[in-house]
mmCIF file with all atom_site columns, C-alpha atoms in Angstrom:
data_model
loop_
_atom_site.group_PDB
_atom_site.id
_atom_site.type_symbol
_atom_site.label_atom_id
_atom_site.label_alt_id
_atom_site.label_comp_id
_atom_site.label_asym_id
_atom_site.label_entity_id
_atom_site.label_seq_id
_atom_site.pdbx_PDB_ins_code
_atom_site.Cartn_x
_atom_site.Cartn_y
_atom_site.Cartn_z
_atom_site.occupancy
_atom_site.B_iso_or_equiv
_atom_site.pdbx_formal_charge
_atom_site.auth_seq_id
_atom_site.auth_comp_id
_atom_site.auth_asym_id
_atom_site.auth_atom_id
_atom_site.pdbx_PDB_model_num
ATOM 1   C CA . MET F 1 1   ? -50.071 -53.064 27.287 1.00 0.00 ? 9   MET F CA 1
ATOM 2   C CA . SER F 1 2   ? -48.993 -50.655 24.589 1.00 0.00 ? 10  SER F CA 1
ATOM 3   C CA . THR F 1 3   ? -47.751 -47.265 25.655 1.00 0.00 ? 11  THR F CA 1
ATOM 4   C CA . SER F 1 4   ? -47.310 -45.792 22.203 1.00 0.00 ? 12  SER F CA 1
ATOM 5   C CA . ASN F 1 5   ? -50.065 -43.241 22.781 1.00 0.00 ? 13  ASN F CA 1
ATOM 6   C CA . ALA F 1 6   ? -48.949 -42.309 26.314 1.00 0.00 ? 14  ALA F CA 1
ATOM 7   C CA . PRO F 1 7   ? -47.540 -38.829 26.795 1.00 0.00 ? 15  PRO F CA 1
ATOM 8   C CA . ASP F 1 8   ? -43.769 -38.559 26.882 1.00 0.00 ? 16  ASP F CA 1
ATOM 9   C CA . SER F 1 9   ? -42.682 -38.920 30.500 1.00 0.00 ? 17  SER F CA 1
ATOM 10  C CA . ASN F 1 10  ? -39.428 -37.068 29.774 1.00 0.00 ? 18  ASN F CA 1
ATOM 11  C CA . PRO F 1 11  ? -40.327 -33.939 27.790 1.00 0.00 ? 19  PRO F CA 1
ATOM 12  C CA . PRO F 1 12  ? -37.451 -31.879 26.432 1.00 0.00 ? 20  PRO F CA 1
ATOM 13  C CA . PRO F 1 13  ? -36.258 -29.155 28.796 1.00 0.00 ? 21  PRO F CA 1
ATOM 14  C CA . VAL F 1 14  ? -37.679 -25.708 28.258 1.00 0.00 ? 22  VAL F CA 1
ATOM 15  C CA . THR F 1 15  ? -34.938 -23.176 27.663 1.00 0.00 ? 23  THR F CA 1
ATOM 16  C CA . THR F 1 16  ? -35.436 -19.795 29.270 1.00 0.00 ? 24  THR F CA 1
ATOM 17  C CA . SER F 1 17  ? -33.540 -16.726 28.212 1.00 0.00 ? 25  SER F CA 1
ATOM 18  C CA . PRO F 1 18  ? -31.557 -14.730 30.785 1.00 0.00 ? 26  PRO F CA 1
ATOM 19  C CA . ALA F 1 19  ? -33.894 -11.784 30.225 1.00 0.00 ? 27  ALA F CA 1
ATOM 20  C CA . VAL F 1 20  ? -36.938 -13.866 31.112 1.00 0.00 ? 28  VAL F CA 1
ATOM 21  C CA . THR F 1 21  ? -35.193 -15.287 34.182 1.00 0.00 ? 29  THR F CA 1
ATOM 22  C CA . ALA F 1 22  ? -34.160 -11.813 35.341 1.00 0.00 ? 30  ALA F CA 1
ATOM 23  C CA . ALA F 1 23  ? -37.667 -10.440 34.792 1.00 0.00 ? 31  ALA F CA 1
ATOM 24  C CA . ALA F 1 24  ? -39.217 -13.342 36.691 1.00 0.00 ? 32  ALA F CA 1
ATOM 25  C CA . THR F 1 25  ? -36.808 -12.836 39.576 1.00 0.00 ? 33  THR F CA 1
ATOM 26  C CA . ALA F 1 26  ? -37.450 -9.099  39.691 1.00 0.00 ? 34  ALA F CA 1
ATOM 27  C CA . ASP F 1 27  ? -41.199 -9.706  39.466 1.00 0.00 ? 35  ASP F CA 1
ATOM 28  C CA . ALA F 1 28  ? -41.039 -12.082 42.429 1.00 0.00 ? 36  ALA F CA 1
ATOM 29  C CA . ILE F 1 29  ? -39.125 -9.544  44.522 1.00 0.00 ? 37  ILE F CA 1
ATOM 30  C CA . ALA F 1 30  ? -41.472 -6.726  43.509 1.00 0.00 ? 38  ALA F CA 1
ATOM 31  C CA . GLU F 1 31  ? -44.532 -8.834  44.340 1.00 0.00 ? 39  GLU F CA 1
ATOM 32  C CA . GLN F 1 32  ? -43.241 -9.506  47.848 1.00 0.00 ? 40  GLN F CA 1
ATOM 33  C CA . PHE F 1 33  ? -42.439 -5.820  48.269 1.00 0.00 ? 41  PHE F CA 1
ATOM 34  C CA . ARG F 1 34  ? -45.988 -4.908  47.283 1.00 0.00 ? 42  ARG F CA 1
ATOM 35  C CA . ALA F 1 35  ? -47.426 -7.367  49.787 1.00 0.00 ? 43  ALA F CA 1
ATOM 36  C CA . VAL F 1 36  ? -45.237 -5.981  52.582 1.00 0.00 ? 44  VAL F CA 1
ATOM 37  C CA . LEU F 1 37  ? -46.118 -2.397  51.672 1.00 0.00 ? 45  LEU F CA 1
ATOM 38  C CA . VAL F 1 38  ? -49.832 -3.191  51.775 1.00 0.00 ? 46  VAL F CA 1
ATOM 39  C CA . THR F 1 39  ? -49.339 -4.662  55.241 1.00 0.00 ? 47  THR F CA 1
ATOM 40  C CA . LEU F 1 40  ? -47.297 -1.694  56.471 1.00 0.00 ? 48  LEU F CA 1
ATOM 41  C CA . LEU F 1 41  ? -49.800 0.828   55.157 1.00 0.00 ? 49  LEU F CA 1
ATOM 42  C CA . ALA F 1 42  ? -52.595 -0.997  56.979 1.00 0.00 ? 50  ALA F CA 1
ATOM 43  C CA . ILE F 1 43  ? -50.727 -1.193  60.293 1.00 0.00 ? 51  ILE F CA 1
ATOM 44  C CA . VAL F 1 44  ? -50.526 2.503   61.229 1.00 0.00 ? 52  VAL F CA 1
ATOM 45  C CA . PRO F 1 45  ? -53.887 4.060   62.114 1.00 0.00 ? 53  PRO F CA 1
ATOM 46  C CA . ASP F 1 46  ? -54.542 7.476   60.570 1.00 0.00 ? 54  ASP F CA 1
ATOM 47  C CA . LEU F 1 47  ? -51.272 7.425   58.660 1.00 0.00 ? 55  LEU F CA 1
ATOM 48  C CA . GLN F 1 48  ? -50.648 10.911  57.328 1.00 0.00 ? 56  GLN F CA 1
ATOM 49  C CA . LYS F 1 49  ? -48.949 11.694  54.049 1.00 0.00 ? 57  LYS F CA 1
ATOM 50  C CA . PHE F 1 50  ? -45.672 13.580  54.387 1.00 0.00 ? 58  PHE F CA 1
ATOM 51  C CA . ASP F 1 51  ? -46.213 17.252  53.552 1.00 0.00 ? 59  ASP F CA 1
ATOM 52  C CA . SER F 1 52  ? -43.071 19.306  53.024 1.00 0.00 ? 60  SER F CA 1
ATOM 53  C CA . LYS F 1 53  ? -45.106 22.512  53.351 1.00 0.00 ? 61  LYS F CA 1
ATOM 54  C CA . LYS F 1 54  ? -46.250 21.644  56.868 1.00 0.00 ? 62  LYS F CA 1
ATOM 55  C CA . ILE F 1 55  ? -43.273 19.784  58.301 1.00 0.00 ? 63  ILE F CA 1
ATOM 56  C CA . LYS F 1 56  ? -41.442 22.865  59.556 1.00 0.00 ? 64  LYS F CA 1
ATOM 57  C CA . ARG F 1 57  ? -44.446 24.140  61.495 1.00 0.00 ? 65  ARG F CA 1
ATOM 58  C CA . ILE F 1 58  ? -45.297 20.713  62.893 1.00 0.00 ? 66  ILE F CA 1
ATOM 59  C CA . ALA F 1 59  ? -41.704 19.971  63.878 1.00 0.00 ? 67  ALA F CA 1
ATOM 60  C CA . ALA F 1 60  ? -41.514 23.263  65.768 1.00 0.00 ? 68  ALA F CA 1
ATOM 61  C CA . SER F 1 61  ? -44.351 22.106  68.032 1.00 0.00 ? 69  SER F CA 1
ATOM 62  C CA . ALA F 1 62  ? -43.359 18.430  68.136 1.00 0.00 ? 70  ALA F CA 1
ATOM 63  C CA . LYS F 1 63  ? -39.935 19.189  69.610 1.00 0.00 ? 71  LYS F CA 1
ATOM 64  C CA . PHE F 1 64  ? -41.602 20.060  72.939 1.00 0.00 ? 72  PHE F CA 1
ATOM 65  C CA . GLY F 1 65  ? -43.089 16.550  73.140 1.00 0.00 ? 73  GLY F CA 1
ATOM 66  C CA . ASN F 1 66  ? -39.945 14.886  74.433 1.00 0.00 ? 74  ASN F CA 1
ATOM 67  C CA . ASP F 1 67  ? -39.955 16.830  77.697 1.00 0.00 ? 75  ASP F CA 1
ATOM 68  C CA . ALA F 1 68  ? -43.368 18.438  78.068 1.00 0.00 ? 76  ALA F CA 1
ATOM 69  C CA . ILE F 1 69  ? -45.868 15.611  77.616 1.00 0.00 ? 77  ILE F CA 1
ATOM 70  C CA . ILE F 1 70  ? -44.952 13.545  80.702 1.00 0.00 ? 78  ILE F CA 1
ATOM 71  C CA . PRO F 1 71  ? -45.192 16.450  83.190 1.00 0.00 ? 79  PRO F CA 1
ATOM 72  C CA . VAL F 1 72  ? -48.589 17.394  81.733 1.00 0.00 ? 80  VAL F CA 1
ATOM 73  C CA . ILE F 1 73  ? -49.808 13.797  82.027 1.00 0.00 ? 81  ILE F CA 1
ATOM 74  C CA . ASN F 1 74  ? -48.698 13.697  85.660 1.00 0.00 ? 82  ASN F CA 1
ATOM 75  C CA . LEU F 1 75  ? -50.392 17.013  86.386 1.00 0.00 ? 83  LEU F CA 1
ATOM 76  C CA . VAL F 1 76  ? -53.701 15.942  84.859 1.00 0.00 ? 84  VAL F CA 1
ATOM 77  C CA . ALA F 1 77  ? -53.543 12.622  86.712 1.00 0.00 ? 85  ALA F CA 1
ATOM 78  C CA . ASN F 1 78  ? -52.960 14.261  90.107 1.00 0.00 ? 86  ASN F CA 1
ATOM 79  C CA . VAL F 1 79  ? -54.956 17.485  89.953 1.00 0.00 ? 87  VAL F CA 1
ATOM 80  C CA . PRO F 1 80  ? -58.668 16.782  89.388 1.00 0.00 ? 88  PRO F CA 1
ATOM 81  C CA . ARG F 1 81  ? -59.581 20.292  88.254 1.00 0.00 ? 89  ARG F CA 1
ATOM 82  C CA . MET F 1 82  ? -56.961 20.118  85.484 1.00 0.00 ? 90  MET F CA 1
ATOM 83  C CA . LYS F 1 83  ? -58.411 16.814  84.327 1.00 0.00 ? 91  LYS F CA 1
ATOM 84  C CA . GLU F 1 84  ? -61.889 18.309  84.319 1.00 0.00 ? 92  GLU F CA 1
ATOM 85  C CA . SER F 1 85  ? -60.744 21.118  82.032 1.00 0.00 ? 93  SER F CA 1
ATOM 86  C CA . ASN F 1 86  ? -60.420 18.588  79.207 1.00 0.00 ? 94  ASN F CA 1
ATOM 87  C CA . LEU F 1 87  ? -57.573 20.557  77.684 1.00 0.00 ? 95  LEU F CA 1
ATOM 88  C CA . PHE F 1 88  ? -55.283 17.571  77.383 1.00 0.00 ? 96  PHE F CA 1
ATOM 89  C CA . ASP F 1 89  ? -55.932 14.068  75.976 1.00 0.00 ? 97  ASP F CA 1
ATOM 90  C CA . VAL F 1 90  ? -53.926 11.771  78.253 1.00 0.00 ? 98  VAL F CA 1
ATOM 91  C CA . ASP F 1 91  ? -54.392 8.700   76.073 1.00 0.00 ? 99  ASP F CA 1
ATOM 92  C CA . ALA F 1 92  ? -53.247 10.591  72.971 1.00 0.00 ? 100 ALA F CA 1
ATOM 93  C CA . GLY F 1 93  ? -50.234 11.868  74.871 1.00 0.00 ? 101 GLY F CA 1
ATOM 94  C CA . HIS F 1 94  ? -49.225 8.381   75.971 1.00 0.00 ? 102 HIS F CA 1
ATOM 95  C CA . PHE F 1 95  ? -49.718 7.068   72.442 1.00 0.00 ? 103 PHE F CA 1
ATOM 96  C CA . ALA F 1 96  ? -47.642 9.891   70.920 1.00 0.00 ? 104 ALA F CA 1
ATOM 97  C CA . ARG F 1 97  ? -44.714 9.133   73.211 1.00 0.00 ? 105 ARG F CA 1
ATOM 98  C CA . GLN F 1 98  ? -44.935 5.375   72.776 1.00 0.00 ? 106 GLN F CA 1
ATOM 99  C CA . PHE F 1 99  ? -45.248 5.758   69.010 1.00 0.00 ? 107 PHE F CA 1
ATOM 100 C CA . LYS F 1 100 ? -42.053 7.821   68.934 1.00 0.00 ? 108 LYS F CA 1
ATOM 101 C CA . ASP F 1 101 ? -40.155 5.494   71.256 1.00 0.00 ? 109 ASP F CA 1
ATOM 102 C CA . GLN F 1 102 ? -41.195 2.176   69.754 1.00 0.00 ? 110 GLN F CA 1
ATOM 103 C CA . VAL F 1 103 ? -42.340 2.677   66.158 1.00 0.00 ? 111 VAL F CA 1
ATOM 104 C CA . VAL F 1 104 ? -40.086 5.460   64.897 1.00 0.00 ? 112 VAL F CA 1
ATOM 105 C CA . PRO F 1 105 ? -36.845 3.474   65.489 1.00 0.00 ? 113 PRO F CA 1
ATOM 106 C CA . LEU F 1 106 ? -38.318 0.693   63.357 1.00 0.00 ? 114 LEU F CA 1
ATOM 107 C CA . ALA F 1 107 ? -39.250 3.232   60.691 1.00 0.00 ? 115 ALA F CA 1
ATOM 108 C CA . MET F 1 108 ? -35.660 4.449   60.720 1.00 0.00 ? 116 MET F CA 1
ATOM 109 C CA . GLN F 1 109 ? -34.557 0.896   59.999 1.00 0.00 ? 117 GLN F CA 1
ATOM 110 C CA . LEU F 1 110 ? -36.984 0.833   57.091 1.00 0.00 ? 118 LEU F CA 1
ATOM 111 C CA . ILE F 1 111 ? -35.479 4.068   55.779 1.00 0.00 ? 119 ILE F CA 1
ATOM 112 C CA . GLU F 1 112 ? -32.022 2.530   56.064 1.00 0.00 ? 120 GLU F CA 1
ATOM 113 C CA . PHE F 1 113 ? -33.289 -0.559  54.267 1.00 0.00 ? 121 PHE F CA 1
ATOM 114 C CA . ALA F 1 114 ? -34.799 1.596   51.498 1.00 0.00 ? 122 ALA F CA 1
ATOM 115 C CA . ASN F 1 115 ? -31.480 3.390   51.099 1.00 0.00 ? 123 ASN F CA 1
ATOM 116 C CA . ASP F 1 116 ? -29.733 0.019   50.917 1.00 0.00 ? 124 ASP F CA 1
ATOM 117 C CA . VAL F 1 117 ? -32.172 -1.137  48.223 1.00 0.00 ? 125 VAL F CA 1
ATOM 118 C CA . MET F 1 118 ? -31.519 1.984   46.132 1.00 0.00 ? 126 MET F CA 1
ATOM 119 C CA . PHE F 1 119 ? -27.780 1.625   46.685 1.00 0.00 ? 127 PHE F CA 1
ATOM 120 C CA . THR F 1 120 ? -28.006 -2.018  45.575 1.00 0.00 ? 128 THR F CA 1
ATOM 121 C CA . SER F 1 121 ? -29.893 -0.928  42.466 1.00 0.00 ? 129 SER F CA 1
ATOM 122 C CA . ASP F 1 122 ? -27.247 1.671   41.630 1.00 0.00 ? 130 ASP F CA 1
ATOM 123 C CA . ASN F 1 123 ? -24.509 -0.939  42.074 1.00 0.00 ? 131 ASN F CA 1
ATOM 124 C CA . LEU F 1 124 ? -26.296 -3.372  39.767 1.00 0.00 ? 132 LEU F CA 1
ATOM 125 C CA . LEU F 1 125 ? -26.782 -0.662  37.152 1.00 0.00 ? 133 LEU F CA 1
ATOM 126 C CA . ALA F 1 126 ? -23.206 0.556   37.534 1.00 0.00 ? 134 ALA F CA 1
ATOM 127 C CA . ALA F 1 127 ? -21.725 -2.922  37.096 1.00 0.00 ? 135 ALA F CA 1
ATOM 128 C CA . SER F 1 128 ? -23.733 -3.533  33.925 1.00 0.00 ? 136 SER F CA 1
ATOM 129 C CA . SER F 1 129 ? -22.976 -0.014  32.700 1.00 0.00 ? 137 SER F CA 1
ATOM 130 C CA . VAL F 1 130 ? -19.238 -0.615  33.022 1.00 0.00 ? 138 VAL F CA 1
ATOM 131 C CA . GLN F 1 131 ? -19.573 -3.833  31.041 1.00 0.00 ? 139 GLN F CA 1
ATOM 132 C CA . GLY F 1 132 ? -21.712 -2.032  28.465 1.00 0.00 ? 140 GLY F CA 1
ATOM 133 C CA . LEU F 1 133 ? -19.138 0.732   28.071 1.00 0.00 ? 141 LEU F CA 1
ATOM 134 C CA . GLN F 1 134 ? -16.448 -1.897  27.621 1.00 0.00 ? 142 GLN F CA 1
ATOM 135 C CA . VAL F 1 135 ? -18.531 -3.428  24.832 1.00 0.00 ? 143 VAL F CA 1
ATOM 136 C CA . TYR F 1 136 ? -18.880 0.041   23.327 1.00 0.00 ? 144 TYR F CA 1
ATOM 137 C CA . ARG F 1 137 ? -15.123 0.542   23.500 1.00 0.00 ? 145 ARG F CA 1
ATOM 138 C CA . LEU F 1 138 ? -14.583 -2.783  21.716 1.00 0.00 ? 146 LEU F CA 1
ATOM 139 C CA . ALA F 1 139 ? -17.230 -1.926  19.113 1.00 0.00 ? 147 ALA F CA 1
ATOM 140 C CA . GLN F 1 140 ? -15.526 1.409   18.429 1.00 0.00 ? 148 GLN F CA 1
ATOM 141 C CA . HIS F 1 141 ? -12.461 -0.545  17.392 1.00 0.00 ? 149 HIS F CA 1
ATOM 142 C CA . ALA F 1 142 ? -14.296 -3.333  15.567 1.00 0.00 ? 150 ALA F CA 1
ATOM 143 C CA . VAL F 1 143 ? -16.483 -0.975  13.514 1.00 0.00 ? 151 VAL F CA 1
ATOM 144 C CA . LYS F 1 144 ? -13.349 0.293   11.743 1.00 0.00 ? 152 LYS F CA 1
ATOM 145 C CA . GLN F 1 145 ? -12.532 -3.176  10.465 1.00 0.00 ? 153 GLN F CA 1
ATOM 146 C CA . PRO F 1 146 ? -13.646 -4.355  6.994  1.00 0.00 ? 154 PRO F CA 1
ATOM 147 C CA . ASP F 1 147 ? -16.448 -6.481  8.436  1.00 0.00 ? 155 ASP F CA 1
ATOM 148 C CA . GLY F 1 148 ? -17.556 -3.965  11.080 1.00 0.00 ? 156 GLY F CA 1
ATOM 149 C CA . ALA F 1 149 ? -20.302 -2.096  9.211  1.00 0.00 ? 157 ALA F CA 1
ATOM 150 C CA . ASP F 1 150 ? -23.057 -3.905  11.118 1.00 0.00 ? 158 ASP F CA 1
ATOM 151 C CA . LEU F 1 151 ? -21.777 -2.366  14.377 1.00 0.00 ? 159 LEU F CA 1
ATOM 152 C CA . GLN F 1 152 ? -22.139 1.235   13.188 1.00 0.00 ? 160 GLN F CA 1
ATOM 153 C CA . PRO F 1 153 ? -25.780 1.702   14.386 1.00 0.00 ? 161 PRO F CA 1
ATOM 154 C CA . PHE F 1 154 ? -24.807 0.471   17.856 1.00 0.00 ? 162 PHE F CA 1
ATOM 155 C CA . VAL F 1 155 ? -21.745 2.738   17.988 1.00 0.00 ? 163 VAL F CA 1
ATOM 156 C CA . ASP F 1 156 ? -23.813 5.735   16.887 1.00 0.00 ? 164 ASP F CA 1
ATOM 157 C CA . THR F 1 157 ? -26.491 5.022   19.499 1.00 0.00 ? 165 THR F CA 1
ATOM 158 C CA . MET F 1 158 ? -23.971 4.559   22.292 1.00 0.00 ? 166 MET F CA 1
ATOM 159 C CA . SER F 1 159 ? -22.106 7.690   21.257 1.00 0.00 ? 167 SER F CA 1
ATOM 160 C CA . GLN F 1 160 ? -25.287 9.726   21.695 1.00 0.00 ? 168 GLN F CA 1
ATOM 161 C CA . ILE F 1 161 ? -26.015 8.072   25.048 1.00 0.00 ? 169 ILE F CA 1
ATOM 162 C CA . VAL F 1 162 ? -22.525 8.750   26.399 1.00 0.00 ? 170 VAL F CA 1
ATOM 163 C CA . LYS F 1 163 ? -22.572 12.388  25.280 1.00 0.00 ? 171 LYS F CA 1
ATOM 164 C CA . LYS F 1 164 ? -26.051 12.909  26.723 1.00 0.00 ? 172 LYS F CA 1
ATOM 165 C CA . THR F 1 165 ? -25.063 11.301  30.028 1.00 0.00 ? 173 THR F CA 1
ATOM 166 C CA . MET F 1 166 ? -21.912 13.360  30.364 1.00 0.00 ? 174 MET F CA 1
ATOM 167 C CA . ASN F 1 167 ? -23.704 16.594  29.471 1.00 0.00 ? 175 ASN F CA 1
ATOM 168 C CA . HIS F 1 168 ? -26.120 15.965  32.351 1.00 0.00 ? 176 HIS F CA 1
ATOM 169 C CA . ARG F 1 169 ? -23.283 15.607  34.809 1.00 0.00 ? 177 ARG F CA 1
ATOM 170 C CA . LYS F 1 170 ? -22.415 18.634  36.913 1.00 0.00 ? 178 LYS F CA 1
ATOM 171 C CA . LYS F 1 171 ? -19.009 20.135  36.409 1.00 0.00 ? 179 LYS F CA 1
ATOM 172 C CA . PRO F 1 172 ? -16.766 19.660  39.458 1.00 0.00 ? 180 PRO F CA 1
ATOM 173 C CA . ALA F 1 173 ? -16.292 22.693  41.650 1.00 0.00 ? 181 ALA F CA 1
ATOM 174 C CA . PRO F 1 174 ? -12.849 24.260  41.367 1.00 0.00 ? 182 PRO F CA 1
ATOM 175 C CA . ALA F 1 175 ? -10.408 23.088  44.007 1.00 0.00 ? 183 ALA F CA 1
ATOM 176 C CA . PRO F 1 176 ? -9.740  25.703  46.715 1.00 0.00 ? 184 PRO F CA 1
ATOM 177 C CA . ALA F 1 177 ? -6.359  27.366  46.415 1.00 0.00 ? 185 ALA F CA 1
ATOM 178 C CA . PRO F 1 178 ? -4.017  26.070  49.155 1.00 0.00 ? 186 PRO F CA 1
ATOM 179 C CA . THR F 1 179 ? -2.597  28.571  51.580 1.00 0.00 ? 187 THR F CA 1
ATOM 180 C CA . PRO F 1 180 ? 1.206   28.937  51.747 1.00 0.00 ? 188 PRO F CA 1
ATOM 181 C CA . SER F 1 181 ? 1.241   27.730  55.360 1.00 0.00 ? 189 SER F CA 1
ATOM 182 C CA . THR F 1 182 ? -0.515  24.420  54.648 1.00 0.00 ? 190 THR F CA 1
ATOM 183 C CA . THR F 1 183 ? -0.132  22.508  51.405 1.00 0.00 ? 191 THR F CA 1
ATOM 184 C CA . THR F 1 184 ? 1.257   23.269  47.974 1.00 0.00 ? 192 THR F CA 1
ATOM 185 C CA . THR F 1 185 ? -0.353  22.268  44.711 1.00 0.00 ? 193 THR F CA 1
ATOM 186 C CA . SER F 1 186 ? 2.352   19.719  44.074 1.00 0.00 ? 194 SER F CA 1
ATOM 187 C CA . GLN F 1 187 ? 1.124   17.712  47.078 1.00 0.00 ? 195 GLN F CA 1
ATOM 188 C CA . ILE F 1 188 ? -2.279  17.110  45.497 1.00 0.00 ? 196 ILE F CA 1
ATOM 189 C CA . PRO F 1 189 ? -2.367  13.768  43.679 1.00 0.00 ? 197 PRO F CA 1
ATOM 190 C CA . PRO F 1 190 ? -2.900  14.038  39.885 1.00 0.00 ? 198 PRO F CA 1
ATOM 191 C CA . GLY F 1 191 ? -6.561  14.106  38.893 1.00 0.00 ? 199 GLY F CA 1
ATOM 192 C CA . ALA F 1 192 ? -7.872  15.492  42.176 1.00 0.00 ? 200 ALA F CA 1
ATOM 193 C CA . GLN F 1 193 ? -10.798 17.793  41.459 1.00 0.00 ? 201 GLN F CA 1
ATOM 194 C CA . GLY F 1 194 ? -13.638 19.535  43.248 1.00 0.00 ? 202 GLY F CA 1
ATOM 195 C CA . PHE F 1 195 ? -14.578 18.628  46.768 1.00 0.00 ? 203 PHE F CA 1
ATOM 196 C CA . LEU F 1 196 ? -12.395 15.529  46.649 1.00 0.00 ? 204 LEU F CA 1
ATOM 197 C CA . ALA F 1 197 ? -9.292  17.708  46.558 1.00 0.00 ? 205 ALA F CA 1
ATOM 198 C CA . SER F 1 198 ? -9.688  18.833  50.162 1.00 0.00 ? 206 SER F CA 1
ATOM 199 C CA . ASN F 1 199 ? -9.740  15.209  51.289 1.00 0.00 ? 207 ASN F CA 1
ATOM 200 C CA . LEU F 1 200 ? -6.850  14.176  49.095 1.00 0.00 ? 208 LEU F CA 1
ATOM 201 C CA . VAL F 1 201 ? -4.622  16.965  50.388 1.00 0.00 ? 209 VAL F CA 1
ATOM 202 C CA . SER F 1 202 ? -4.619  15.541  53.905 1.00 0.00 ? 210 SER F CA 1
ATOM 203 C CA . ASP F 1 203 ? -4.382  11.951  52.684 1.00 0.00 ? 211 ASP F CA 1
ATOM 204 C CA . ARG F 1 204 ? -0.804  11.496  51.541 1.00 0.00 ? 212 ARG F CA 1
ATOM 205 C CA . THR F 1 205 ? -1.000  7.688   51.426 1.00 0.00 ? 213 THR F CA 1
ATOM 206 C CA . PRO F 1 206 ? 0.320   6.609   48.002 1.00 0.00 ? 214 PRO F CA 1
ATOM 207 C CA . ASP F 1 207 ? -2.049  4.780   45.686 1.00 0.00 ? 215 ASP F CA 1
ATOM 208 C CA . LYS F 1 208 ? -0.488  1.317   45.588 1.00 0.00 ? 216 LYS F CA 1
ATOM 209 C CA . THR F 1 209 ? -2.647  -0.152  42.839 1.00 0.00 ? 217 THR F CA 1
ATOM 210 C CA . ASN F 1 210 ? -3.737  2.900   40.846 1.00 0.00 ? 218 ASN F CA 1
ATOM 211 C CA . GLU F 1 211 ? -7.017  1.033   40.328 1.00 0.00 ? 219 GLU F CA 1
ATOM 212 C CA . PRO F 1 212 ? -10.525 2.495   40.814 1.00 0.00 ? 220 PRO F CA 1
ATOM 213 C CA . GLU F 1 213 ? -11.757 1.858   44.338 1.00 0.00 ? 221 GLU F CA 1
ATOM 214 C CA . ASP F 1 214 ? -15.336 0.811   43.564 1.00 0.00 ? 222 ASP F CA 1
ATOM 215 C CA . VAL F 1 215 ? -17.912 0.279   40.850 1.00 0.00 ? 223 VAL F CA 1
ATOM 216 C CA . ALA F 1 216 ? -18.720 3.979   40.657 1.00 0.00 ? 224 ALA F CA 1
ATOM 217 C CA . ASP F 1 217 ? -15.052 4.814   40.108 1.00 0.00 ? 225 ASP F CA 1
ATOM 218 C CA . ARG F 1 218 ? -14.810 2.164   37.399 1.00 0.00 ? 226 ARG F CA 1
ATOM 219 C CA . PHE F 1 219 ? -17.839 3.713   35.735 1.00 0.00 ? 227 PHE F CA 1
ATOM 220 C CA . GLU F 1 220 ? -16.164 7.127   35.850 1.00 0.00 ? 228 GLU F CA 1
ATOM 221 C CA . GLN F 1 221 ? -13.007 5.682   34.339 1.00 0.00 ? 229 GLN F CA 1
ATOM 222 C CA . ALA F 1 222 ? -14.935 3.864   31.644 1.00 0.00 ? 230 ALA F CA 1
ATOM 223 C CA . LEU F 1 223 ? -16.665 7.081   30.642 1.00 0.00 ? 231 LEU F CA 1
ATOM 224 C CA . LYS F 1 224 ? -13.300 8.773   30.340 1.00 0.00 ? 232 LYS F CA 1
ATOM 225 C CA . ASP F 1 225 ? -11.918 5.894   28.319 1.00 0.00 ? 233 ASP F CA 1
ATOM 226 C CA . VAL F 1 226 ? -14.690 5.854   25.749 1.00 0.00 ? 234 VAL F CA 1
ATOM 227 C CA . THR F 1 227 ? -14.595 9.596   25.204 1.00 0.00 ? 235 THR F CA 1
ATOM 228 C CA . LYS F 1 228 ? -10.853 9.958   24.649 1.00 0.00 ? 236 LYS F CA 1
#
């Protein structure tokens, strides 16, 4: 039987760009996050939105809950006339304590997880930023070559971005003057500025590699390099 009209059983592979792959991966993660958030929001009954205007007043009353609720529960349970006064909701008191003891520690883990997610995001951005600044540094050199005119728009754009980014950065606080009885200026490693100086004064361990310690430090160094 002829198979000339049959569809090709081995179609050519579909090429996907890195941008599409990255977007699909991020979309998949975001979709799972949304599903988890919907579940979490539905779990807690009467979940109240955080209000910075009220938190101080509420916290002032809530701090008595750790020690005061249990004695009141015991009193109401053992003295009928106090129970009859209906001044205290025993079930609500039990729930408040159990909520704090069992649910809040889990919420703290969620906060830690959220911080880890944001830290991961910053690390991803920082790593790509360092690579991007290295490309910019290379383009600054290449644009001066006879065939480098096509790089000029990129160099101009990046120049504006770098200047704008650096202008938004806060200037480091001046290092505190050392007292004669402690440490002299010569003991501070070169480049120590701001609040880091106080830590560097006590840390006299020599820098063996003279290399940036992490991605953020490499980003700082890259910014300095491209603006020299």
